[in-house]
mmCIF file of C-alpha atoms and ligand atoms in Angstrom:
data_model
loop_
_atom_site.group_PDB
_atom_site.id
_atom_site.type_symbol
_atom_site.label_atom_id
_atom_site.label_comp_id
_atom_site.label_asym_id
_atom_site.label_seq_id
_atom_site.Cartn_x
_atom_site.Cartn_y
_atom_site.Cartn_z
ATOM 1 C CA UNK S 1 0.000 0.000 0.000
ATOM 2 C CA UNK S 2 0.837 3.303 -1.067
ATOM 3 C CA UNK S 3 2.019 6.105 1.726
ATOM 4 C CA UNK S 4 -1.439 7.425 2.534
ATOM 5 C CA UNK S 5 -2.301 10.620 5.207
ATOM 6 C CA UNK S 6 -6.001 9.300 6.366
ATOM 7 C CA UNK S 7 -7.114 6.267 8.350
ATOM 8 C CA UNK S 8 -9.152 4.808 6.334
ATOM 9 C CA UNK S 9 -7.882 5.979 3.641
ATOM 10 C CA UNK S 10 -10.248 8.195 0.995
ATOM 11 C CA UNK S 11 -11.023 6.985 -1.988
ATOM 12 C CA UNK S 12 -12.607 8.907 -4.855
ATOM 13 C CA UNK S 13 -13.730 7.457 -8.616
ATOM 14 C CA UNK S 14 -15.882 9.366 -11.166
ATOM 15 C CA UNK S 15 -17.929 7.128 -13.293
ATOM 16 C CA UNK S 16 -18.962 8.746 -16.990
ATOM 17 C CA UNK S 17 -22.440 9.688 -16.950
ATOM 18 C CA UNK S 18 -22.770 8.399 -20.873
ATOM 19 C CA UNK S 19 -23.925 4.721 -21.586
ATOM 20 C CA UNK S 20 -25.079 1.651 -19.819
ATOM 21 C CA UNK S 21 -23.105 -0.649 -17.358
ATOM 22 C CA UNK S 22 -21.703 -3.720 -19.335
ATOM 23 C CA UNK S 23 -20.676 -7.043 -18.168
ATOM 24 C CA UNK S 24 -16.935 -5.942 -18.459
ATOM 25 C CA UNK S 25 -17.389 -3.137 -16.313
ATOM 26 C CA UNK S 26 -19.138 -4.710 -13.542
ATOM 27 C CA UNK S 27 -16.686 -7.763 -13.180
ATOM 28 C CA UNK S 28 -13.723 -5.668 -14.008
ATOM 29 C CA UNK S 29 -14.387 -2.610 -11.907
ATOM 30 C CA UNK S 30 -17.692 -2.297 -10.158
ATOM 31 C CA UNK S 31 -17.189 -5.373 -7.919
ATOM 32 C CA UNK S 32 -14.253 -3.609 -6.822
ATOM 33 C CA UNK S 33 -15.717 -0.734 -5.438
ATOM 34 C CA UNK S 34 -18.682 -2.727 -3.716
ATOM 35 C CA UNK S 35 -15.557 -4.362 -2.643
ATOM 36 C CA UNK S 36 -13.728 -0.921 -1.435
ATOM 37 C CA UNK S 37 -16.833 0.757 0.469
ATOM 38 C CA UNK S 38 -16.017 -2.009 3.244
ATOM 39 C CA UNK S 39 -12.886 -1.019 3.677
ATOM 40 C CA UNK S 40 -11.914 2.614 2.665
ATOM 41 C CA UNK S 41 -13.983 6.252 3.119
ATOM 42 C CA UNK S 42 -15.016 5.847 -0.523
ATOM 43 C CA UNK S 43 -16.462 8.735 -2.493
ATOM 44 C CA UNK S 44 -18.012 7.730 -5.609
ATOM 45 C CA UNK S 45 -19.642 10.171 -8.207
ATOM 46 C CA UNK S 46 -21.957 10.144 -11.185
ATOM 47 C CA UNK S 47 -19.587 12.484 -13.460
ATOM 48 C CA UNK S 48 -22.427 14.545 -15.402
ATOM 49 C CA UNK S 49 -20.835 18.418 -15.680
ATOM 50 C CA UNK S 50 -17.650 16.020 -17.755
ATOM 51 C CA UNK S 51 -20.447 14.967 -20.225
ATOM 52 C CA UNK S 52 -21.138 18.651 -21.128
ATOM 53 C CA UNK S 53 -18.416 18.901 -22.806
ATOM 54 C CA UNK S 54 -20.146 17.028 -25.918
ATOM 55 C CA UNK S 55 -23.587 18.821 -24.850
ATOM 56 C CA UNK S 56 -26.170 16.353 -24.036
ATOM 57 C CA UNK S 57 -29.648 17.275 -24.417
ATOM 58 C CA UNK S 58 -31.197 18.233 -20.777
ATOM 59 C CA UNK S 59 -33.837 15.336 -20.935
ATOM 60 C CA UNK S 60 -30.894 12.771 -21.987
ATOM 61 C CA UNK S 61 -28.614 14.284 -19.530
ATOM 62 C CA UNK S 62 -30.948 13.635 -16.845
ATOM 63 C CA UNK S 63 -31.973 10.496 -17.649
ATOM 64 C CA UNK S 64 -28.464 8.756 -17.678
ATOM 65 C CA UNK S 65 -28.134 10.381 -14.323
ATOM 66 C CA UNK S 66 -31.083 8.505 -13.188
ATOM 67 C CA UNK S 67 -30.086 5.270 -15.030
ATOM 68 C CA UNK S 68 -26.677 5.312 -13.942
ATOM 69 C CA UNK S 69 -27.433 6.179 -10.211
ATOM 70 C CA UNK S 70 -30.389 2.869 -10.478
ATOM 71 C CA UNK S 71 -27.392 0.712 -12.194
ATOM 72 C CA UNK S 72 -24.881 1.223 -9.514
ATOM 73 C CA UNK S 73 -27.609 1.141 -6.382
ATOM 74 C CA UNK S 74 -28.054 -2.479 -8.161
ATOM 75 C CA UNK S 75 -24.736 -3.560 -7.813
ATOM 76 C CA UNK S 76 -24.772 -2.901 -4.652
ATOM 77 C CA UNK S 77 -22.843 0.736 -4.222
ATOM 78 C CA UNK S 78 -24.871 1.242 -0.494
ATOM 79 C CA UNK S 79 -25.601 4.959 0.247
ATOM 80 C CA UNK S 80 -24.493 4.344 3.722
ATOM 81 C CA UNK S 81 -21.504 2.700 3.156
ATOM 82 C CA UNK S 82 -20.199 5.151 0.404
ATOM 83 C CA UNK S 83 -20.920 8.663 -0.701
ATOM 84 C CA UNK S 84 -22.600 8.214 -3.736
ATOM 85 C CA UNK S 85 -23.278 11.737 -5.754
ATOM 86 C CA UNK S 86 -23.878 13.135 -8.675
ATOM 87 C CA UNK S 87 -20.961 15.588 -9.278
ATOM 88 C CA UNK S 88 -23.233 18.673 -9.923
ATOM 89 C CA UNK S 89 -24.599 18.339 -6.798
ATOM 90 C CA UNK S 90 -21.304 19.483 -5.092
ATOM 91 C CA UNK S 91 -20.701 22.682 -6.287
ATOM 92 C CA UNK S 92 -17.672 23.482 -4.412
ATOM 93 C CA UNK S 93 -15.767 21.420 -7.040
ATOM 94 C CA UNK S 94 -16.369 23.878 -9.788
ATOM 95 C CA UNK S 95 -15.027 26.298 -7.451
ATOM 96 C CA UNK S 96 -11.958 24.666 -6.807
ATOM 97 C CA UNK S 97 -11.739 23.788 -10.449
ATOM 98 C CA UNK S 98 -11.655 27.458 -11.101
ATOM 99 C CA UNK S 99 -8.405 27.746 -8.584
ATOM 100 C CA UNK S 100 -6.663 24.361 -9.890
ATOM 101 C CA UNK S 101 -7.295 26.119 -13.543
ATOM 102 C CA UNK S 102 -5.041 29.614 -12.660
ATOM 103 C CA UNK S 103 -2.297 27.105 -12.505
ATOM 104 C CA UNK S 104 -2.827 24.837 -15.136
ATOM 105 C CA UNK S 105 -0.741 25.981 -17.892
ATOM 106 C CA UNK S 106 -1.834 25.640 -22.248
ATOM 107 C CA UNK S 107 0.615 23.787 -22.945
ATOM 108 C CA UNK S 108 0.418 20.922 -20.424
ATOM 109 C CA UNK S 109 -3.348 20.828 -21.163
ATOM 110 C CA UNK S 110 -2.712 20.626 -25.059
ATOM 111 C CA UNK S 111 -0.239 17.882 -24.426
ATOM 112 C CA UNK S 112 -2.788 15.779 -22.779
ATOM 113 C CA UNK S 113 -3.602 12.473 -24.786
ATOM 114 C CA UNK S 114 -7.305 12.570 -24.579
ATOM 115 C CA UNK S 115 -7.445 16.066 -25.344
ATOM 116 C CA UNK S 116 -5.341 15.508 -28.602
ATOM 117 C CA UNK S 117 -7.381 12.242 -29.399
ATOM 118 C CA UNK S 118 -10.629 14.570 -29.222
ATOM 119 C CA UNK S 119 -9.098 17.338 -31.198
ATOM 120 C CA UNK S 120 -8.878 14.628 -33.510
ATOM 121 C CA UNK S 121 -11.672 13.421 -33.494
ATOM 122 C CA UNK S 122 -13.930 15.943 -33.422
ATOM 123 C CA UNK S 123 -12.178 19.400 -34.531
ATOM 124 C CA UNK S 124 -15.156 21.432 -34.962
ATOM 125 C CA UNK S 125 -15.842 21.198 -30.351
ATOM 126 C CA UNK S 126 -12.908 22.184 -28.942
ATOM 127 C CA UNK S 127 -13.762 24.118 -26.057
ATOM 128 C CA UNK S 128 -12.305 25.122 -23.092
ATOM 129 C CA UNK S 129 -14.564 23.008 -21.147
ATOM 130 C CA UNK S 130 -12.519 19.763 -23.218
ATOM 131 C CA UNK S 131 -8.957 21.417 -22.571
ATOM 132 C CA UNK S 132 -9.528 21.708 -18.574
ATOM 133 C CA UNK S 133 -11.443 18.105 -18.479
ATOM 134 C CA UNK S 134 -8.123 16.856 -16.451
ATOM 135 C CA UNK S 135 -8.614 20.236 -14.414
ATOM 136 C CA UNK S 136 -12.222 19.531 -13.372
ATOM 137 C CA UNK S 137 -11.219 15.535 -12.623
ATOM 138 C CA UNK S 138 -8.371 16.879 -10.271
ATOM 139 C CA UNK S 139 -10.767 19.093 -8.749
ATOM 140 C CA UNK S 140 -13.077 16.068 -7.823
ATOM 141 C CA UNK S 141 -10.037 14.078 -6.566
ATOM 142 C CA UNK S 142 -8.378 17.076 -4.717
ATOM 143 C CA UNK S 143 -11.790 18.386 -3.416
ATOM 144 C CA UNK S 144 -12.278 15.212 -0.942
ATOM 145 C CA UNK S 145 -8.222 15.471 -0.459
ATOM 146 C CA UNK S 146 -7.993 11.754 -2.030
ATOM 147 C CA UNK S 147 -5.316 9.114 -1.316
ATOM 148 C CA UNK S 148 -6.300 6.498 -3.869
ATOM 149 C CA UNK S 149 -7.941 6.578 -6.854
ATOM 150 C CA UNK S 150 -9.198 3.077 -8.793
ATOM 151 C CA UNK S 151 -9.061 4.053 -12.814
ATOM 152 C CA UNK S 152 -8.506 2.703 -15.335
ATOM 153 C CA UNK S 153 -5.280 2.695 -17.528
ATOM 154 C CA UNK S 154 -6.797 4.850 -19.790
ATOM 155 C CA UNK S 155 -7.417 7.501 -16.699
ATOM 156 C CA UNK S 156 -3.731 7.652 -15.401
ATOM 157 C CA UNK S 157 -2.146 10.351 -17.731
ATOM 158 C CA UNK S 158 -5.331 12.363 -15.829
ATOM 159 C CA UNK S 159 -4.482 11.126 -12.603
ATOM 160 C CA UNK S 160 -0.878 12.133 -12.384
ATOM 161 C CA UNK S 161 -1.817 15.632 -13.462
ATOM 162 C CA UNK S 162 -3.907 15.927 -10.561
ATOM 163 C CA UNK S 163 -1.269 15.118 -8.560
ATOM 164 C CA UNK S 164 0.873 17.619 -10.347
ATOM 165 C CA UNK S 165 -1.786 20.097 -9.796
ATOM 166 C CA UNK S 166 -2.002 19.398 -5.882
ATOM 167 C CA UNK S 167 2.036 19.571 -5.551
ATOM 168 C CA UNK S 168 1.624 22.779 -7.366
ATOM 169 C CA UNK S 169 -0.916 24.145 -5.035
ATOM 170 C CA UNK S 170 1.037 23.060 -1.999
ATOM 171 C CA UNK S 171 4.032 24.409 -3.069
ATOM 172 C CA UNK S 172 2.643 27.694 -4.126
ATOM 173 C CA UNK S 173 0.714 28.276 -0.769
ATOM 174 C CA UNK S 174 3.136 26.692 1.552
ATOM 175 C CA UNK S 175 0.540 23.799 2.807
ATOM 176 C CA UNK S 176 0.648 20.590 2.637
ATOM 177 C CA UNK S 177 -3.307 20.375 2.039
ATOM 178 C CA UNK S 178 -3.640 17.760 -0.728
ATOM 179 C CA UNK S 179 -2.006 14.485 -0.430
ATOM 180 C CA UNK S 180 -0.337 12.634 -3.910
ATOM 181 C CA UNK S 181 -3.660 10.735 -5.136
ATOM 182 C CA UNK S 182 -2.310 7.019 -6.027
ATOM 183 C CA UNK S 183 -4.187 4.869 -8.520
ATOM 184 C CA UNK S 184 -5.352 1.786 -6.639
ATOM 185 C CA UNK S 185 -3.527 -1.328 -6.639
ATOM 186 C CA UNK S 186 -5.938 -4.482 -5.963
ATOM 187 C CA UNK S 187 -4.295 -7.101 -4.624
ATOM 188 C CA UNK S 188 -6.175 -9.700 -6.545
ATOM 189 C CA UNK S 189 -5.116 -10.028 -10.075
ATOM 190 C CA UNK S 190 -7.175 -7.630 -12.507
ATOM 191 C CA UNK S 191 -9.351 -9.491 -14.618
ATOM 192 C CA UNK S 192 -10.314 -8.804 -17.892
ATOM 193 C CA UNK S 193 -13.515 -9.390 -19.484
ATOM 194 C CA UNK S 194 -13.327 -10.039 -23.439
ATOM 195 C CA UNK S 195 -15.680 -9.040 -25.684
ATOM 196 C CA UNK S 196 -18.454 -10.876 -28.239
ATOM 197 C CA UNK S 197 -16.111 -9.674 -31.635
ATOM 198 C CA UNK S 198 -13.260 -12.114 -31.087
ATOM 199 C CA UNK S 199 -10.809 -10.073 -30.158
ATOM 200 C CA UNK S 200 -9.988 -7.252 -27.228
ATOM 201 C CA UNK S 201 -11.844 -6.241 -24.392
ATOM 202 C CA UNK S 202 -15.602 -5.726 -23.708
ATOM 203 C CA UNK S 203 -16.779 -1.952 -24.410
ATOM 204 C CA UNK S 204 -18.964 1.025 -24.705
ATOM 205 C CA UNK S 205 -17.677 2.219 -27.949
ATOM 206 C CA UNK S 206 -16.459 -1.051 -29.498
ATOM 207 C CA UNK S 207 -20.012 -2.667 -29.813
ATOM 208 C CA UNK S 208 -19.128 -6.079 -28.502
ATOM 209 C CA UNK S 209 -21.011 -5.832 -25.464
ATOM 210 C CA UNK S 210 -23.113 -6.970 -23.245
ATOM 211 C CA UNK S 211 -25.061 -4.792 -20.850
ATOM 212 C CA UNK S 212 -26.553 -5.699 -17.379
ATOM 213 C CA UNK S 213 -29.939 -4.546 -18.683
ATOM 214 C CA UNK S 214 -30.083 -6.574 -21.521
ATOM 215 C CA UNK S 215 -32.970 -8.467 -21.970
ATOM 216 C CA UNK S 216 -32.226 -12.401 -22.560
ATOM 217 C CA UNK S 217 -33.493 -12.079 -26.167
ATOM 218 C CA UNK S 218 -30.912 -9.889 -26.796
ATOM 219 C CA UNK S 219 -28.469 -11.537 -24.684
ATOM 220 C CA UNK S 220 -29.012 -14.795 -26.641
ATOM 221 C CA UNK S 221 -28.540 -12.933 -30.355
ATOM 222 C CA UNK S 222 -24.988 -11.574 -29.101
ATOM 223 C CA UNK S 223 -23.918 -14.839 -27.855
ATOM 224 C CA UNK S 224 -25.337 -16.463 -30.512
ATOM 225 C CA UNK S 225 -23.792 -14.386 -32.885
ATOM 226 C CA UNK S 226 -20.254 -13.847 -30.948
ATOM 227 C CA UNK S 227 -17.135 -14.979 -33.117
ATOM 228 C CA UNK S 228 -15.686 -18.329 -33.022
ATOM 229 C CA UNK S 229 -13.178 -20.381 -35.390
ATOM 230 C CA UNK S 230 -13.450 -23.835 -37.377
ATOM 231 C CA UNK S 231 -13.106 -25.762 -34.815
ATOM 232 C CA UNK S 232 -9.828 -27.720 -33.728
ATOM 233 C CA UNK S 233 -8.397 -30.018 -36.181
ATOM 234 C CA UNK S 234 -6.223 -32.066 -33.681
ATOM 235 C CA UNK S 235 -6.906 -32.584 -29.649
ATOM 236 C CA UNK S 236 -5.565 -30.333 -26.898
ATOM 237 C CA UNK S 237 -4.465 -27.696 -29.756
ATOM 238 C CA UNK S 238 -3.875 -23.972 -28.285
ATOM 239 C CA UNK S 239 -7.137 -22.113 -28.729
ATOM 240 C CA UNK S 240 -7.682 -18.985 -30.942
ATOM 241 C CA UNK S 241 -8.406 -15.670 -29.374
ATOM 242 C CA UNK S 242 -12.350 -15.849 -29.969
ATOM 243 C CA UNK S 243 -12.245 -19.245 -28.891
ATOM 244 C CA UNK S 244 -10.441 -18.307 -25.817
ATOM 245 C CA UNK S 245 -12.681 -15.221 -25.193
ATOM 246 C CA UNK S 246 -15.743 -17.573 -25.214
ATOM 247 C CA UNK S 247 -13.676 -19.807 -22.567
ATOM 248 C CA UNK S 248 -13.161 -16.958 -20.527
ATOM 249 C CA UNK S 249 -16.285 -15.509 -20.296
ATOM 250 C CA UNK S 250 -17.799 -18.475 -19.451
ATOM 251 C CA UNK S 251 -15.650 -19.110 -16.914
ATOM 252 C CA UNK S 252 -17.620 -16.025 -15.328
ATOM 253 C CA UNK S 253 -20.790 -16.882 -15.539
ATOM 254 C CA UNK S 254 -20.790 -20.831 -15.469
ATOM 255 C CA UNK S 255 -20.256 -23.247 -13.006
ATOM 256 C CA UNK S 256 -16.605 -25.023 -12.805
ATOM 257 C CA UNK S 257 -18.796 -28.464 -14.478
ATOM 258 C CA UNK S 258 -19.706 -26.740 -17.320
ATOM 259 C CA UNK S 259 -16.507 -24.825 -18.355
ATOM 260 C CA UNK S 260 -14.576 -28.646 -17.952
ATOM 261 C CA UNK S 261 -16.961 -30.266 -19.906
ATOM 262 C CA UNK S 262 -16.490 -27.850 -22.429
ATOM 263 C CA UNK S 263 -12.595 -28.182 -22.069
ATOM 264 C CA UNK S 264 -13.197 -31.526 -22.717
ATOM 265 C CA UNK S 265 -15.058 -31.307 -25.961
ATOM 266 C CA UNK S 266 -12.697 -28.969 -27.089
ATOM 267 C CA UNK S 267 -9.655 -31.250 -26.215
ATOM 268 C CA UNK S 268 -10.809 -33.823 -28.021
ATOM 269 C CA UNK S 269 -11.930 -31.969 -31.242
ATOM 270 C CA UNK S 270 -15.264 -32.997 -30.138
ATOM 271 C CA UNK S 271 -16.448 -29.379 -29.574
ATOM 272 C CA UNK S 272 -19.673 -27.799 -30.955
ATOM 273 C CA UNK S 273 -19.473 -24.115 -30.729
ATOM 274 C CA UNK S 274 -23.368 -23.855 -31.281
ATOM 275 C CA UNK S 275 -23.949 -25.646 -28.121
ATOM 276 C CA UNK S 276 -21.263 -24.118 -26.551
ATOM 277 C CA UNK S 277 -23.114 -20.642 -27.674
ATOM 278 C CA UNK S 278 -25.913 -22.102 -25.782
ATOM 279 C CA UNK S 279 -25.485 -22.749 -22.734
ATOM 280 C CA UNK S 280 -22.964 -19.635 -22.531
ATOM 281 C CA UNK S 281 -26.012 -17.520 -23.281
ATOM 282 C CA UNK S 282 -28.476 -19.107 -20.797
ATOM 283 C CA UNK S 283 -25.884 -18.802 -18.226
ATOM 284 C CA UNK S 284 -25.202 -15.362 -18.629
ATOM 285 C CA UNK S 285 -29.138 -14.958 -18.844
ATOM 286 C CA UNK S 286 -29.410 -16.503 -15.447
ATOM 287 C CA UNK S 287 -26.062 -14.432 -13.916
ATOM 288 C CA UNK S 288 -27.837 -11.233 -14.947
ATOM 289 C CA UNK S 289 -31.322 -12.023 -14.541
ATOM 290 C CA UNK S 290 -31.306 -10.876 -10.509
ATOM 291 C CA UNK S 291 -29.128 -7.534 -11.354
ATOM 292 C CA UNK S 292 -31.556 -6.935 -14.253
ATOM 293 C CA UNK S 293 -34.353 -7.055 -11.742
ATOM 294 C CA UNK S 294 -32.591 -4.645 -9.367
ATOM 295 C CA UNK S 295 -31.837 -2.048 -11.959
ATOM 296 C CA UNK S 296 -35.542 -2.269 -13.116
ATOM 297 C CA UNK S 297 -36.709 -1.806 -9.118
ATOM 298 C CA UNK S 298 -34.446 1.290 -8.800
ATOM 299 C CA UNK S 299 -35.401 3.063 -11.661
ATOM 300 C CA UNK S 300 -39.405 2.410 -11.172
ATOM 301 C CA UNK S 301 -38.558 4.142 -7.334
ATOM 302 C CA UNK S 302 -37.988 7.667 -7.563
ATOM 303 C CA UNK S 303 -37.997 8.057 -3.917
ATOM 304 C CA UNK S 304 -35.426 5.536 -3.397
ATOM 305 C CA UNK S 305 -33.277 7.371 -6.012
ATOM 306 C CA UNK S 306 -33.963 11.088 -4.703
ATOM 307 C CA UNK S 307 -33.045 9.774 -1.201
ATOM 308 C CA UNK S 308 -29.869 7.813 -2.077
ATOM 309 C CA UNK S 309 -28.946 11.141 -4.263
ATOM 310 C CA UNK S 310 -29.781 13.291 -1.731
ATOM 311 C CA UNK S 311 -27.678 11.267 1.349
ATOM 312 C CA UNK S 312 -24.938 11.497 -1.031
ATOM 313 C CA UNK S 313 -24.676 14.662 -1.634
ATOM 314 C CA UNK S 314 -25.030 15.960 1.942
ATOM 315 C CA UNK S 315 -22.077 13.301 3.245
ATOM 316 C CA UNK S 316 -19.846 14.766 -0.534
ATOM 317 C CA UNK S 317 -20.795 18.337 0.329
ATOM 318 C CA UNK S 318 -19.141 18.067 3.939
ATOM 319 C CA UNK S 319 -16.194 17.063 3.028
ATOM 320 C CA UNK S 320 -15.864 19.035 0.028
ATOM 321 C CA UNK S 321 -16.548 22.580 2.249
ATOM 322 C CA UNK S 322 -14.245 21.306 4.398
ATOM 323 C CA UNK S 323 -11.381 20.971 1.850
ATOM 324 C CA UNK S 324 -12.469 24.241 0.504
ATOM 325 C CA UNK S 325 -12.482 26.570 3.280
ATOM 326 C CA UNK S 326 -8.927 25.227 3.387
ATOM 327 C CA UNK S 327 -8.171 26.436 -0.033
ATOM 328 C CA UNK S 328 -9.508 30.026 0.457
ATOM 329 C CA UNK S 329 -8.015 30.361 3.294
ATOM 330 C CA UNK S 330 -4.097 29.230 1.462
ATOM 331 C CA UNK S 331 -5.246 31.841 -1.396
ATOM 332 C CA UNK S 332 -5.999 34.799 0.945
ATOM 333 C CA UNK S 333 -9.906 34.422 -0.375
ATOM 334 C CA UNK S 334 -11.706 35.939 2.612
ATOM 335 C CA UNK S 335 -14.737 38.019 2.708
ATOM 336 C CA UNK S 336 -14.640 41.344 4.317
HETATM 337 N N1 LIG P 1 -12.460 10.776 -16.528
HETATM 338 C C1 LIG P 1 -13.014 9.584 -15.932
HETATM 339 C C2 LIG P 1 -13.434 8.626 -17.059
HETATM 340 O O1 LIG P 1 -13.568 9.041 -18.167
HETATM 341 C C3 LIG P 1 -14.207 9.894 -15.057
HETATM 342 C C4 LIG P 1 -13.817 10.789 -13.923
HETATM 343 C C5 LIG P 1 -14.163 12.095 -13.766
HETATM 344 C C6 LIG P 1 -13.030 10.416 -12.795
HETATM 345 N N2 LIG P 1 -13.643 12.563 -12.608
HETATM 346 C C7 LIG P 1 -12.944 11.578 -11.975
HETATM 347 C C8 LIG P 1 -12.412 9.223 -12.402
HETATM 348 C C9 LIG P 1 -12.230 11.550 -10.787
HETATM 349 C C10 LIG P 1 -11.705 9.213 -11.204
HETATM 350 C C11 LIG P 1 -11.606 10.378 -10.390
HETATM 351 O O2 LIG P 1 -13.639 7.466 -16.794
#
């Protein structure tokens, strides 16, 4: 374990208030956190004011809130155990995102990876909202005065600029306010959850998914339809990626009977991948099925969201005005 300054130590993680939960996330990364909220002071956030940088409608913008907040209630992210928020709800983090940005300099910004792969992407929206994205994420980490941070590897260029943005401030101001935010190690080894498309991992953008709200219609047509190969031509031959990736996800959602007996088949060139398909499907069907029935309980119970939304934000404003007053204080903000 990293050098940390609180006992527990704080955790904070932003999840992106665009698109449904998929299997991948929840076995790579959400069990983790239900994991986390026994053991650290975890701050967890629905990260809706990043998604206006590619302007969501207000009716869409509101609903993923809802969805997302009904998703991770269903995984079991407790309200009690964990501060869970929606971002815009703790407005102190805009404010400190307007501090952390007087020292965030162009060119560090520009050099950012995301930011470029945007630019790329999508030339005609480059605001200023896109250039300070790793601004407003530091703000959420530094605003709770985080130790650890779980992200992904796609997050860490982010994460060590809000580190550099914290040294910065508590070198400028002579404190020693925001502790170096380390990306969480888990002890267990990370697993990886292939996708459908025979090769790489499950995703939002990659279309190879397959979401925790599915319905098992659709959760039979993707399985059904995932990539496979011919077939072995001689017994206990190394298995193709696809092939593998069906292994692996079935050794998820299937008991340890089923995945042998599959080994078996496949050892001895006896495999059908049809039937393989099959059972695969029902048994991710059945893994889902009581998660699918939580999601669809949160989201018909409005109360139950409002409440869990609202606990969360009280526990995510204390600590935030807390940090903040801090800040003013270091920046001679004080009002006469
Ligand atoms: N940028 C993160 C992502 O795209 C989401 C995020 C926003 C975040 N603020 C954060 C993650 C703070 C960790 C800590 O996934």
């Amino acid at each position: 374990m990293e050098k940390t300054t609180h006992t527990p130590p704080i955790v904070v993680s932003g999840i992106r208030s665009t698109g449904h939960l998929h299997l991948g996330n929840y076995l790579g990364a959400l069990r983790n956190f239900v994991e986390m909220q026994e053991h650290y002071q975890c701050y967890f956030f629905i990260a809706d004011l990043h998604s206006l940088t590619t302007h969501p409608t207000p009716d869409h913008l509101q609903e993923s809130v809802r969805d997302i907040l009904a998703e991770y209630l269903a995984v079991g992210l407790s309200p009690e155990k964990c501060a869970l928020y929606v971002q815009s709800d703790v407005v102190e983090t805009i404010e400190l995102y307007l501090y952390l940005n007087m020292n965030a300099y162009l060119g560090e910004l520009e050099r950012c990876t995301s930011f470029k792969d945007k630019v790329r992407k999508n030339p005609n929206n480059v605001n200023a909202g896109l250039l300070t994205y790793p601004t407003l994420m530091a703000a959420d980490i530094l605003i709770h005065r985080a130790d650890i941070v779980p992200v992904g590897k796609d997050q860490e260029q982010h994460l060590e600029m809000a580190r550099t943005f914290g040294e910065r401030f508590n070198r400028m101001y002579k404190t020693e306010l925001f502790p170096a935010p380390q990306a969480y190690q888990s002890d267990k080894p990370l697993v990886k959850i292939p996708g459908l498309d025979g090769s790489g991992k499950m995703g939002k953008s990659e279309g190879n998914a397959i979401y925790l709200f599915d319905t098992p219609e659709e959760i039979r047509k993707k399985v059904m339809k995932a990539v496979s190969d011919i077939g072995p031509s001689e017994p206990n031959q190394p298995k193709s990626e696809p092939v593998q990736n069906l292994f692996t996800l079935m050794s998820h959602v299937s008991t340890p009977d089923t995945l042998a007996h599959f080994e078996g088949l496949y050892n001895q060139c006896e495999i059908r991948y049809g039937d393989m398909k099959k059972q695969l499907a029902e048994d991710m069907v059945n893994f889902l099925a009581p998660l699918r029935e939580k999601i669809d309980y949160y989201r018909h119970n409005e109360q139950l969201l409002c409440e869990a939304a609202q606990l969360g934000a009280a526990k995510a404003q204390q600590s935030a005005r807390a940090t903040l007053s801090r800040v003013r204080e270091s920046i001679g903000i004080k009002s006469l």
